PDB file of C-alpha atoms in Angstrom:
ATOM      1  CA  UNK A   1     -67.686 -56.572 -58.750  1.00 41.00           C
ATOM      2  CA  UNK A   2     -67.597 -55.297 -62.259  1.00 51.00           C
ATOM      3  CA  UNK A   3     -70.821 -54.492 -63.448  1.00 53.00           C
ATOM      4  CA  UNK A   4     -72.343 -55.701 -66.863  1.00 56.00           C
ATOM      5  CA  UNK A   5     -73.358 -53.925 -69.506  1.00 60.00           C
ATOM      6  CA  UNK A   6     -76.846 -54.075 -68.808  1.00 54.00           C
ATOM      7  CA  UNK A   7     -76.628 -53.413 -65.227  1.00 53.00           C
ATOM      8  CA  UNK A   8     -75.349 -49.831 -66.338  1.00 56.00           C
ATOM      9  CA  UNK A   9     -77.684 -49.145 -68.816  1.00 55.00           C
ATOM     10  CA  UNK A  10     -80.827 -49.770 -66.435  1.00 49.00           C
ATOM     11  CA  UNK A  11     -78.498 -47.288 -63.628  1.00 48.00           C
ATOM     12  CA  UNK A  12     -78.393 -44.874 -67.049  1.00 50.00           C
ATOM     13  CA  UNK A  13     -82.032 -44.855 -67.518  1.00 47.00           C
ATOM     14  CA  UNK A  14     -83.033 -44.776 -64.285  1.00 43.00           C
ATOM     15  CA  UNK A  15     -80.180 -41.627 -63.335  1.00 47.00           C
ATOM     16  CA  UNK A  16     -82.594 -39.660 -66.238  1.00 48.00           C
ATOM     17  CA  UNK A  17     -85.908 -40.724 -65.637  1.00 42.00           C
ATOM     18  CA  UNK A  18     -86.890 -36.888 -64.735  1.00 40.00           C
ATOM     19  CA  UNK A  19     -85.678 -36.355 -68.372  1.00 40.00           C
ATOM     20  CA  UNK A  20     -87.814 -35.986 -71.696  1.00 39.00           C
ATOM     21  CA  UNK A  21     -90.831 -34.172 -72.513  1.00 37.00           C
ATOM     22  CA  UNK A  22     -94.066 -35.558 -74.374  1.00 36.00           C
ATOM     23  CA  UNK A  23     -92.385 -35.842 -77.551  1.00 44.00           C
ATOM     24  CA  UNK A  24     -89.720 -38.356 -75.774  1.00 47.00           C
ATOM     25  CA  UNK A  25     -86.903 -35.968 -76.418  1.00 48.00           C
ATOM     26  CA  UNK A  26     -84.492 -35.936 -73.663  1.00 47.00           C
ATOM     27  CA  UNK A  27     -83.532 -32.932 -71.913  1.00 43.00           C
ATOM     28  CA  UNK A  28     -80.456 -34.560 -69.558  1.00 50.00           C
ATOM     29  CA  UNK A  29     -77.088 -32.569 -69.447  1.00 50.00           C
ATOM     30  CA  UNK A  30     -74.650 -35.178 -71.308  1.00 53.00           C
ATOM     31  CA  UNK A  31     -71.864 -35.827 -69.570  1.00 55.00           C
ATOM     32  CA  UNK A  32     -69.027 -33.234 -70.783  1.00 61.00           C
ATOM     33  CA  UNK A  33     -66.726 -34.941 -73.310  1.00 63.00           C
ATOM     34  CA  UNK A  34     -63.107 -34.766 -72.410  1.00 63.00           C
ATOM     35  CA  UNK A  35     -60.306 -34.224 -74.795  1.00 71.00           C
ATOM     36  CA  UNK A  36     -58.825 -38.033 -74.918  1.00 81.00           C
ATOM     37  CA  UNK A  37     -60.943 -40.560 -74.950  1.00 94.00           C
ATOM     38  CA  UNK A  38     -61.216 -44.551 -76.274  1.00 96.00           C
ATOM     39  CA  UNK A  39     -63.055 -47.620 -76.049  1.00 97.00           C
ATOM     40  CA  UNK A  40     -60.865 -50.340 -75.763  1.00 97.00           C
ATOM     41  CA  UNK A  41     -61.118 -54.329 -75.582  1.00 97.00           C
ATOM     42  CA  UNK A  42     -60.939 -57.432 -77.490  1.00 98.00           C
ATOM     43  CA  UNK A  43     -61.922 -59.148 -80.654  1.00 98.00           C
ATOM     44  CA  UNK A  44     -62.257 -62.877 -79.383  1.00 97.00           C
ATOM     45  CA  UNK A  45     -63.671 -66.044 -80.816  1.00 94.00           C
ATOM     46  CA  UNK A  46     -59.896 -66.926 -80.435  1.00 95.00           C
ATOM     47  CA  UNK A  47     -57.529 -63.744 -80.392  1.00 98.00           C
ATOM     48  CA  UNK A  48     -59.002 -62.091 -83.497  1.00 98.00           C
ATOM     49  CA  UNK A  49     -55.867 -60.089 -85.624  1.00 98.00           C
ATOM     50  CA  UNK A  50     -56.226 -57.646 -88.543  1.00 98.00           C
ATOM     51  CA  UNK A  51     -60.480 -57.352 -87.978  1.00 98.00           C
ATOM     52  CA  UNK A  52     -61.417 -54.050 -88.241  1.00 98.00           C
ATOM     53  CA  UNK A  53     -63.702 -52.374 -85.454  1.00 98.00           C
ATOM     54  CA  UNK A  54     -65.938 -49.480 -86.118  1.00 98.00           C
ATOM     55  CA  UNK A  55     -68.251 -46.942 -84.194  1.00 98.00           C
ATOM     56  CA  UNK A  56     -71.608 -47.860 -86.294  1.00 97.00           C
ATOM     57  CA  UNK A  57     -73.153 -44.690 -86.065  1.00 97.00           C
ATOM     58  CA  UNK A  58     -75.713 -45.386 -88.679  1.00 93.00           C
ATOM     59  CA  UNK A  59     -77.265 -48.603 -87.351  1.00 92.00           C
ATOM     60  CA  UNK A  60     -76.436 -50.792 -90.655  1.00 90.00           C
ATOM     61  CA  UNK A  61     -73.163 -52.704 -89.943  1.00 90.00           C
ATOM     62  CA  UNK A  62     -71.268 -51.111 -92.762  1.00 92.00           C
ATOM     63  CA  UNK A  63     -68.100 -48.578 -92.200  1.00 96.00           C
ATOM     64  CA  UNK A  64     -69.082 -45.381 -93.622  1.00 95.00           C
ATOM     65  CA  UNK A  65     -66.194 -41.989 -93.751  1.00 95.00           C
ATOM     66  CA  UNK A  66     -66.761 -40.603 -90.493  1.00 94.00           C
ATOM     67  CA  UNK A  67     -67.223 -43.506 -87.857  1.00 97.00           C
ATOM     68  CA  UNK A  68     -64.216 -43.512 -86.264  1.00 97.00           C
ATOM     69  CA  UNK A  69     -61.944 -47.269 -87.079  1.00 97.00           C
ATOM     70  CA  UNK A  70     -59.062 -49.040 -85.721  1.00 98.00           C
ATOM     71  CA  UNK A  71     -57.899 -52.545 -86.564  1.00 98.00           C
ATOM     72  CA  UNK A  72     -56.948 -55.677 -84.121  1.00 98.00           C
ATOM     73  CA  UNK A  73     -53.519 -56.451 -83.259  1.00 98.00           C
ATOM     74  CA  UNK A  74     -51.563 -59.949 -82.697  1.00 96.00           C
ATOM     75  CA  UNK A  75     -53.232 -60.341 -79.261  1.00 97.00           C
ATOM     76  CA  UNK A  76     -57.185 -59.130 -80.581  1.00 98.00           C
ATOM     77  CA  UNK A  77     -57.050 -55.714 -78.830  1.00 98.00           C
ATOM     78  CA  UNK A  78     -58.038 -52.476 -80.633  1.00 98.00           C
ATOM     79  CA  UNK A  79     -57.947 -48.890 -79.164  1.00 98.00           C
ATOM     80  CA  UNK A  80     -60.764 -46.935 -80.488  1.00 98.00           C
ATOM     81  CA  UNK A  81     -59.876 -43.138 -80.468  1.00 97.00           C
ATOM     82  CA  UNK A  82     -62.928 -41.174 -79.867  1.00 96.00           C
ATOM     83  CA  UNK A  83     -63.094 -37.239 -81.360  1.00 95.00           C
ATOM     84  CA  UNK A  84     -64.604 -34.750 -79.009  1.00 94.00           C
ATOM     85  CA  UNK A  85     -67.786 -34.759 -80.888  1.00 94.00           C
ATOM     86  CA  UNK A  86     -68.633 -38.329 -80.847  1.00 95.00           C
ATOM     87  CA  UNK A  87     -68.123 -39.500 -77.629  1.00 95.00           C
ATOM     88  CA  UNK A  88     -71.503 -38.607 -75.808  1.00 94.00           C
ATOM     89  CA  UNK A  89     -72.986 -39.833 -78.909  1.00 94.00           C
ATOM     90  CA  UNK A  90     -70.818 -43.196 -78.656  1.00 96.00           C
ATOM     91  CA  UNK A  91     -72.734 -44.956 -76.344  1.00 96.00           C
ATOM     92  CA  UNK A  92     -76.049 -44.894 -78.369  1.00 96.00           C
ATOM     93  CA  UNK A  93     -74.039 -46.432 -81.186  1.00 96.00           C
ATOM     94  CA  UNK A  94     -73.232 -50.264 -81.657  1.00 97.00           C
ATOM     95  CA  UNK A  95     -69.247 -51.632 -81.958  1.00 98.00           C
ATOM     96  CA  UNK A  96     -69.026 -53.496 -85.166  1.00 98.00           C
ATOM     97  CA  UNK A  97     -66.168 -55.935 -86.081  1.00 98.00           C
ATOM     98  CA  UNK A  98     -65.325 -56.953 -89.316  1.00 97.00           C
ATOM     99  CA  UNK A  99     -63.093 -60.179 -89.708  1.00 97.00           C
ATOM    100  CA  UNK A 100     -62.211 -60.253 -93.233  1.00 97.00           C
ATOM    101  CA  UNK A 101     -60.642 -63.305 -94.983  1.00 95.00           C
ATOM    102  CA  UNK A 102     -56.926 -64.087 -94.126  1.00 92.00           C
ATOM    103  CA  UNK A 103     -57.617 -62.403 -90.544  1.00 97.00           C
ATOM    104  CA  UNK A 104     -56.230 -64.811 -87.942  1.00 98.00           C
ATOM    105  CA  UNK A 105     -57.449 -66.124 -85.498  1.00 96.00           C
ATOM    106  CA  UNK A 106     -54.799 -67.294 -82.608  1.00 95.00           C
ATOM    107  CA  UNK A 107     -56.455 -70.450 -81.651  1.00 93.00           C
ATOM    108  CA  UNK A 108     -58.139 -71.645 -85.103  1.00 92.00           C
ATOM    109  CA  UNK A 109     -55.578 -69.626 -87.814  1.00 96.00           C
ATOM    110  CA  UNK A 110     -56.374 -67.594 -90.929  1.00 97.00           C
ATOM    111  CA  UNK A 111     -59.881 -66.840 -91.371  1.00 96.00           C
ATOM    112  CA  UNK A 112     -61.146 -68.345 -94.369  1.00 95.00           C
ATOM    113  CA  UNK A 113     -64.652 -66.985 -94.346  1.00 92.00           C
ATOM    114  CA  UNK A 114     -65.857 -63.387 -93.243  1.00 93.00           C
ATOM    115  CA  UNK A 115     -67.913 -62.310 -90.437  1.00 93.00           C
ATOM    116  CA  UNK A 116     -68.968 -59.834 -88.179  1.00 94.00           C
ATOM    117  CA  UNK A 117     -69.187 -58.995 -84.471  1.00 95.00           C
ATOM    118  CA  UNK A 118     -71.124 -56.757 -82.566  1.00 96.00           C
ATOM    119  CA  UNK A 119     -71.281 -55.303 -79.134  1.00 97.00           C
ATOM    120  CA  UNK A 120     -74.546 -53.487 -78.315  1.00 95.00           C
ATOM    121  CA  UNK A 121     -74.535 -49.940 -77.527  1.00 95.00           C
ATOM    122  CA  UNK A 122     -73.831 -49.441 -73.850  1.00 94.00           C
ATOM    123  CA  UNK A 123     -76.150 -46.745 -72.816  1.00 94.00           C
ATOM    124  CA  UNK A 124     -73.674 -45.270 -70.284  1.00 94.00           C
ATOM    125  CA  UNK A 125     -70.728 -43.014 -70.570  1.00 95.00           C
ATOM    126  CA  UNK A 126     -67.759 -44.614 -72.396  1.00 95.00           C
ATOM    127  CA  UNK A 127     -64.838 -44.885 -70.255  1.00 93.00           C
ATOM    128  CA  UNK A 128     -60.947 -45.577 -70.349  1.00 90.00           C
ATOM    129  CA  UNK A 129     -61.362 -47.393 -67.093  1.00 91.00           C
ATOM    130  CA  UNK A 130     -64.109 -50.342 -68.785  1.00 95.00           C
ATOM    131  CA  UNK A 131     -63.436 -52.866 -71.131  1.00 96.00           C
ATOM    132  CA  UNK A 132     -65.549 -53.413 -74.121  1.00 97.00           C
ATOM    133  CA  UNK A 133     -65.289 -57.023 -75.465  1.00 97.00           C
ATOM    134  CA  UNK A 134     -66.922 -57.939 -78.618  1.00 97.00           C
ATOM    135  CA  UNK A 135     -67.138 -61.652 -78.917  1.00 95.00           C
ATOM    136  CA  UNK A 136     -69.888 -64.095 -80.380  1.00 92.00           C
ATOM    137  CA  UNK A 137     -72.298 -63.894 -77.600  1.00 92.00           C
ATOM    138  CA  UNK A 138     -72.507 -60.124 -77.513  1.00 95.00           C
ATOM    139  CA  UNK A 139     -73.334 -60.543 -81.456  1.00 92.00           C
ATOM    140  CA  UNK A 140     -76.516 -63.120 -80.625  1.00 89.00           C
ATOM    141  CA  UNK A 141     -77.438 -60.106 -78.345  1.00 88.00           C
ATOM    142  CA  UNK A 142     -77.520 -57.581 -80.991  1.00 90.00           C
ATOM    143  CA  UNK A 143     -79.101 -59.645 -83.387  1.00 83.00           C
ATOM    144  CA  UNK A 144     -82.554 -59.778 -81.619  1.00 75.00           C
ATOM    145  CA  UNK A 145     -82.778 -56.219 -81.079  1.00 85.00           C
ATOM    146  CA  UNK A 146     -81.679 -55.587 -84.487  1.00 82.00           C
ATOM    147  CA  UNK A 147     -84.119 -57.102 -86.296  1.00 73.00           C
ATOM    148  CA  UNK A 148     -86.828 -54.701 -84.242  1.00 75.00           C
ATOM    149  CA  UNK A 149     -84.671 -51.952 -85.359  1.00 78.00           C
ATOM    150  CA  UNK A 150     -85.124 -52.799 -89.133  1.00 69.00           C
ATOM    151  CA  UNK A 151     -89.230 -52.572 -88.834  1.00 66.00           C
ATOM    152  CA  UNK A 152     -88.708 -49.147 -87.402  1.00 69.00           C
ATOM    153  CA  UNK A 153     -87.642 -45.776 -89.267  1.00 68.00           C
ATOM    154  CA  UNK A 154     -84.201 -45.148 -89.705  1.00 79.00           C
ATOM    155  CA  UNK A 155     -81.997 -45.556 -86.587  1.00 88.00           C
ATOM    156  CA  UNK A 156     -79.054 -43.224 -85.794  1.00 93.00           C
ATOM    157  CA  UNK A 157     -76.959 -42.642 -82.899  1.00 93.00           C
ATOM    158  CA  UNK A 158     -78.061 -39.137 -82.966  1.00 94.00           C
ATOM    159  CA  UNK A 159     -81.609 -40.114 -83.262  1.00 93.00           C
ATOM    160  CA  UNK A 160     -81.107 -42.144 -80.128  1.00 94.00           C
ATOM    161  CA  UNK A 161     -79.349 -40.018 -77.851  1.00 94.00           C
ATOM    162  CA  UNK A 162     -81.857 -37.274 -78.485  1.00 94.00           C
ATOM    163  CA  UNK A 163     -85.104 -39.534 -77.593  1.00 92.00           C
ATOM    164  CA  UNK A 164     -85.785 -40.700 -74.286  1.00 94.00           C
ATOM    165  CA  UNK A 165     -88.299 -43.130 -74.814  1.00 92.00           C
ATOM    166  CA  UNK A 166     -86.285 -44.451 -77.695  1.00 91.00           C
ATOM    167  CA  UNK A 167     -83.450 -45.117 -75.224  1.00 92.00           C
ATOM    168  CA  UNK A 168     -85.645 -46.963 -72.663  1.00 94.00           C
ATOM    169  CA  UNK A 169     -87.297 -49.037 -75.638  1.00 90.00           C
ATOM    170  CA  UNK A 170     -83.769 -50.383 -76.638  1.00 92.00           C
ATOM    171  CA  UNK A 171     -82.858 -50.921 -73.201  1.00 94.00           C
ATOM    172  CA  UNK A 172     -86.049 -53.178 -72.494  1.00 94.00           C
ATOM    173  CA  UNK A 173     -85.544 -54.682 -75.846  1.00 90.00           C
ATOM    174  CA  UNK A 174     -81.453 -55.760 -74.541  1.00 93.00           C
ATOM    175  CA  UNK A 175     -82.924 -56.929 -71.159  1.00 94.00           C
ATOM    176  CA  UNK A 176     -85.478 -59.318 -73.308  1.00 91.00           C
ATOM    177  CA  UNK A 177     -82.788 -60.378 -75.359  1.00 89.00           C
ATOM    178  CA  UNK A 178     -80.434 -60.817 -71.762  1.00 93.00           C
ATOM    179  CA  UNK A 179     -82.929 -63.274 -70.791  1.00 92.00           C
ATOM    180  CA  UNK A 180     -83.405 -65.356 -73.680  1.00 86.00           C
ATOM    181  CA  UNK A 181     -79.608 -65.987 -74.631  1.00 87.00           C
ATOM    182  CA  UNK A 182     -78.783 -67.173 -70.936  1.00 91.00           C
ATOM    183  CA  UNK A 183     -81.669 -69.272 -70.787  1.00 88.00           C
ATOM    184  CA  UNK A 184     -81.291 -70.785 -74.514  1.00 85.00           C
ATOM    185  CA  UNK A 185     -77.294 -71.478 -73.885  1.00 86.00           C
ATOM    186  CA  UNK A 186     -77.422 -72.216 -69.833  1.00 89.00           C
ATOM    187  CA  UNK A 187     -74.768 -69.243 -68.769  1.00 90.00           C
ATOM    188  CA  UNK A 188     -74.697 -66.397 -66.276  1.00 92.00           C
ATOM    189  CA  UNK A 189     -75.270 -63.092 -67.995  1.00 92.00           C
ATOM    190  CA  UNK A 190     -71.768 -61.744 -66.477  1.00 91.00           C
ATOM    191  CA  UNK A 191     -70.319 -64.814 -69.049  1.00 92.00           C
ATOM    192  CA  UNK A 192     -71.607 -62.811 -72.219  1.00 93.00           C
ATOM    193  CA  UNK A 193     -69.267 -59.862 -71.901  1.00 94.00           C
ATOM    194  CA  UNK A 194     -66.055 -61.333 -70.301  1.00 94.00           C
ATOM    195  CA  UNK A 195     -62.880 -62.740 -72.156  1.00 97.00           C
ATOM    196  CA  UNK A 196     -63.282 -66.111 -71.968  1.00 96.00           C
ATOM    197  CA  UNK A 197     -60.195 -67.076 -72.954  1.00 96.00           C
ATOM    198  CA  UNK A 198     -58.077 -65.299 -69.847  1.00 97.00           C
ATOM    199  CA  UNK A 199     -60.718 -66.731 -67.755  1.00 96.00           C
ATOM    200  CA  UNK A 200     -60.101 -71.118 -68.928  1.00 96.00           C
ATOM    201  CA  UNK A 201     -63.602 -70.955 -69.223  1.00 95.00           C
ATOM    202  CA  UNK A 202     -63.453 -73.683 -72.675  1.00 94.00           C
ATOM    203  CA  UNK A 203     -67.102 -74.214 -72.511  1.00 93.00           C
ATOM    204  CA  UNK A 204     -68.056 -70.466 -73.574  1.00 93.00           C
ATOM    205  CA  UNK A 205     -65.061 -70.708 -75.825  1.00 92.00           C
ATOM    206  CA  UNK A 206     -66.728 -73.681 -77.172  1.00 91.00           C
ATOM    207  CA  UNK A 207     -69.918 -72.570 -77.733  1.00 89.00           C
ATOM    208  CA  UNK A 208     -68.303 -69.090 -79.287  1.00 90.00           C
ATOM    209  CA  UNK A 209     -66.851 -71.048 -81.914  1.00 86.00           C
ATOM    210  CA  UNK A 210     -69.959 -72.933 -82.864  1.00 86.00           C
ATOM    211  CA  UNK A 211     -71.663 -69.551 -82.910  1.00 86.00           C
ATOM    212  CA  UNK A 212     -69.202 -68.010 -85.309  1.00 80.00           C
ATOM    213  CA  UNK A 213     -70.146 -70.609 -88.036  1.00 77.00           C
ATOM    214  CA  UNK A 214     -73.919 -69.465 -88.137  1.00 71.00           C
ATOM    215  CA  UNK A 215     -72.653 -65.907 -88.314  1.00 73.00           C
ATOM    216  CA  UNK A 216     -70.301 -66.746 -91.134  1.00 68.00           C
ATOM    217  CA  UNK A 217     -73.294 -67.734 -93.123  1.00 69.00           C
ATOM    218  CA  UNK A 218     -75.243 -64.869 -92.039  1.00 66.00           C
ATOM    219  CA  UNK A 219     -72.510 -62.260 -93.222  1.00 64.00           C
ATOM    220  CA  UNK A 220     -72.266 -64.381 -96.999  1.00 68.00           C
ATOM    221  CA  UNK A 221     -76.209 -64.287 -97.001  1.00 73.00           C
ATOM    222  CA  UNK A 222     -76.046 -60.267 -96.012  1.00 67.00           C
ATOM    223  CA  UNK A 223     -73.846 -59.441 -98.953  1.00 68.00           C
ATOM    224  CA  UNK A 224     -75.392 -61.342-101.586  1.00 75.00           C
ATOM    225  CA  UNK A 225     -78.636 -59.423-100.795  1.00 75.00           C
ATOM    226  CA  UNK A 226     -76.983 -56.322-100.229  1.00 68.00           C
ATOM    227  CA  UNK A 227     -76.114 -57.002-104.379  1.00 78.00           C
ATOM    228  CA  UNK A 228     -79.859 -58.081-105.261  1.00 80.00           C
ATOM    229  CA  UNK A 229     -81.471 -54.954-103.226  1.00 76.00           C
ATOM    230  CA  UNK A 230     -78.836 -52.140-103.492  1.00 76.00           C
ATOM    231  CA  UNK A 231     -81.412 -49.649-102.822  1.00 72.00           C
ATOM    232  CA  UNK A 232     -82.353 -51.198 -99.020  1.00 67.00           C
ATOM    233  CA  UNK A 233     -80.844 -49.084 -95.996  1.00 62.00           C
ATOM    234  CA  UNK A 234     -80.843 -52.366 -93.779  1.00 61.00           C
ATOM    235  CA  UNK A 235     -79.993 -55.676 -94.772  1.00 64.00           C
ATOM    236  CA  UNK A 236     -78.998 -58.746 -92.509  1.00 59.00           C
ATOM    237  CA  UNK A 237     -79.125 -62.506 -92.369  1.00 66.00           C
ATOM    238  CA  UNK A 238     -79.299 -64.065 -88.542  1.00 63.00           C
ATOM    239  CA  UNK A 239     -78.926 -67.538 -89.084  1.00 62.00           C
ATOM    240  CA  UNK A 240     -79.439 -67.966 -85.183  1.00 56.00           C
ATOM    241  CA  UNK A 241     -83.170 -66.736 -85.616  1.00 45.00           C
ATOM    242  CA  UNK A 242     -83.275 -67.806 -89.470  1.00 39.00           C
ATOM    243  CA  UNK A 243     -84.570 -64.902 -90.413  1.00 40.00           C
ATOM    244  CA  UNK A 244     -83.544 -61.866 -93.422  1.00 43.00           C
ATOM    245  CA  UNK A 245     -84.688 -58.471 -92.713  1.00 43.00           C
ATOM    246  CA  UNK A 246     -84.578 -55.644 -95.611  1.00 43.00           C
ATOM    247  CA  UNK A 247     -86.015 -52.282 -95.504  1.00 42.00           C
ATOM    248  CA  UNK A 248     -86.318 -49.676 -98.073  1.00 41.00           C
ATOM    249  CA  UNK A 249     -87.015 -46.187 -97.888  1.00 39.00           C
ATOM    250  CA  UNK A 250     -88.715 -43.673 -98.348  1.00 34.00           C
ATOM    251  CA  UNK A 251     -91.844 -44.584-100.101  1.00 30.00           C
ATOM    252  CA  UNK A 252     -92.885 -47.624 -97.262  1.00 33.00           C
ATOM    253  CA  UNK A 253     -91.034 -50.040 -95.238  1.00 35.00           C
ATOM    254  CA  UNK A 254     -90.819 -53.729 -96.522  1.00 38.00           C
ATOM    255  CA  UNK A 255     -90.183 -56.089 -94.363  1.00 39.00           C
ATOM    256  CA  UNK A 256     -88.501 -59.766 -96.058  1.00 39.00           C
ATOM    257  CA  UNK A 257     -88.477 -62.712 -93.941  1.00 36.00           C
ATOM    258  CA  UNK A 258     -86.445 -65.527 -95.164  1.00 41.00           C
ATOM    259  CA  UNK A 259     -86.425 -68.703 -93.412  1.00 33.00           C
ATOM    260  CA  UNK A 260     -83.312 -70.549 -93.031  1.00 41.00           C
ATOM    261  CA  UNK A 261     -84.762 -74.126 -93.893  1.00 36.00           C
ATOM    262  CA  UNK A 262     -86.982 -73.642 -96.917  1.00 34.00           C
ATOM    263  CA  UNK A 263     -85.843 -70.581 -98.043  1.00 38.00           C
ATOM    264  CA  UNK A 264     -88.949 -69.292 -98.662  1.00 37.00           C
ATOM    265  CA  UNK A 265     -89.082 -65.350 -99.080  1.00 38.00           C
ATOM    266  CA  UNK A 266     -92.461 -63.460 -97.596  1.00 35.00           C
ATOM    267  CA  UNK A 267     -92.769 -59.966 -97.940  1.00 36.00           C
ATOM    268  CA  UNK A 268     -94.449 -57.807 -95.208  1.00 34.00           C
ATOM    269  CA  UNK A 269     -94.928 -53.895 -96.206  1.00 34.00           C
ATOM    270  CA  UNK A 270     -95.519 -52.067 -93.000  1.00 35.00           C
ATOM    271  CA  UNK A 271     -96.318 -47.946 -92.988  1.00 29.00           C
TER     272      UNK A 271
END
């Protein structure tokens, strides 16, 4: 049986628990990187075609030069080239998908409101042989975890792959957030990274779509703030949580809750 995502990142942390020293650095030997290498997968609420899918290096959901990009074709797969000296670094870093406006989608049709995807980082060695599926449910995922990140100082892939006890703290953080998505929506955890669509399974394909129109709202949300605090290094609406989280550096961290019925803003500095 194929295993899930987080069934290879608890074999990844528990192949290096011998690793790190007191400062939580980690001392493994990375796995060599090879000359050719690519994630590859789908974009699927339906078939997404012409999103754009990104290596988010720098933790904050926006393409920056550098992060290696591809874009969807008719069917919703992408091939993600990997250069030599990203792909250890790679699976520290989250997959971002951007579905812009007139994107189509093969069961619904043109997109007529952006959004994103995300599929957490996998926390074991990218391979040609896996399949890397970024869908609606592996967004809800990310969103939990992500709004820990945002209280935290900056998050890179580089500062992950080089801390341990970073590592393990995101893995327990995607186990927590494993648990409470198959318990809130009532599915098997194997059912939050598979293609739904090949598999008939029109109840996940259902609940997908219903998903996407919360993140729709969430991405218009993100970018009107994004406007109003251009000097934040992470902004984000999660309508599933109903929550905005904005920090700005360097002087403190300010944490902005927003709730998604009142619409009340409370700000929380943290140091």
């Amino acid at each position: 049986m194929k295993k899930t995502p987080l069934a290879m990142m608890l074999m990844a942390t528990l192949s290096g628990c011998g690793g790190g020293g007191s400062d939580g650095g980690n001392t493994d030997s990375p796995t060599p990187p090879s000359a050719s290498l690519a994630m590859s997968g789908k974009a699927i609420d339906g078939y997404i075609q012409g999103a754009t899918v990104y290596l988010d290096l720098y933790f904050n959901r926006q393409w920056e030069d550098g992060e290696p990009k591809t874009t969807t074709n008719d069917a919703g797969d992408y091939r993600l080239e990997l250069p030599i000296d990203l792909q250890t670094c790679a699976q520290y870093a989250p997959l971002v998908v951007d579905v812009p406006v007139d994107a189509v989608d093969q069961d619904l049709g043109p997109v007529t409101e952006a959004y994103q995807m995300v599929l957490p980082p996998t926390f074991a060695p990218i391979t040609k042989d896996d399949v890397y599926h970024v869908t609606p449910l592996t967004t809800v995922l990310w969103s939990s975890v992500e709004s820990e990140l945002a209280a935290q100082s900056q998050t890179t892939c580089q500062t992950v792959m080089a801390n341990r006890q970073k590592q393990e703290q995101l893995i327990a953080s995607m186990k927590q957030a494993v648990s409470r998505v198959v318990s809130h929506y009532n599915i098997s955890e194997q059912k939050l990274y598979t293609d739904f669509i090949a598999n008939g399974d029109s109840v996940t394909g259902t609940l997908a779509q219903e998903i996407v129109r919360g993140l729709q709202q969430s991405f218009t949300e993100t970018e009107a703030l994004k406007r109003e605090n251009p000097d934040a290094t992470f902004v984000y609406v999660d309508y599933h949580k109903g929550i905005v989280a904005i920090t700005t550096m360097p002087i403190r961290r300010l944490g902005i809750v927003k709730s998604c019925c009142t619409g009340e803003l409370k700000a929380a500095p943290s140091w």
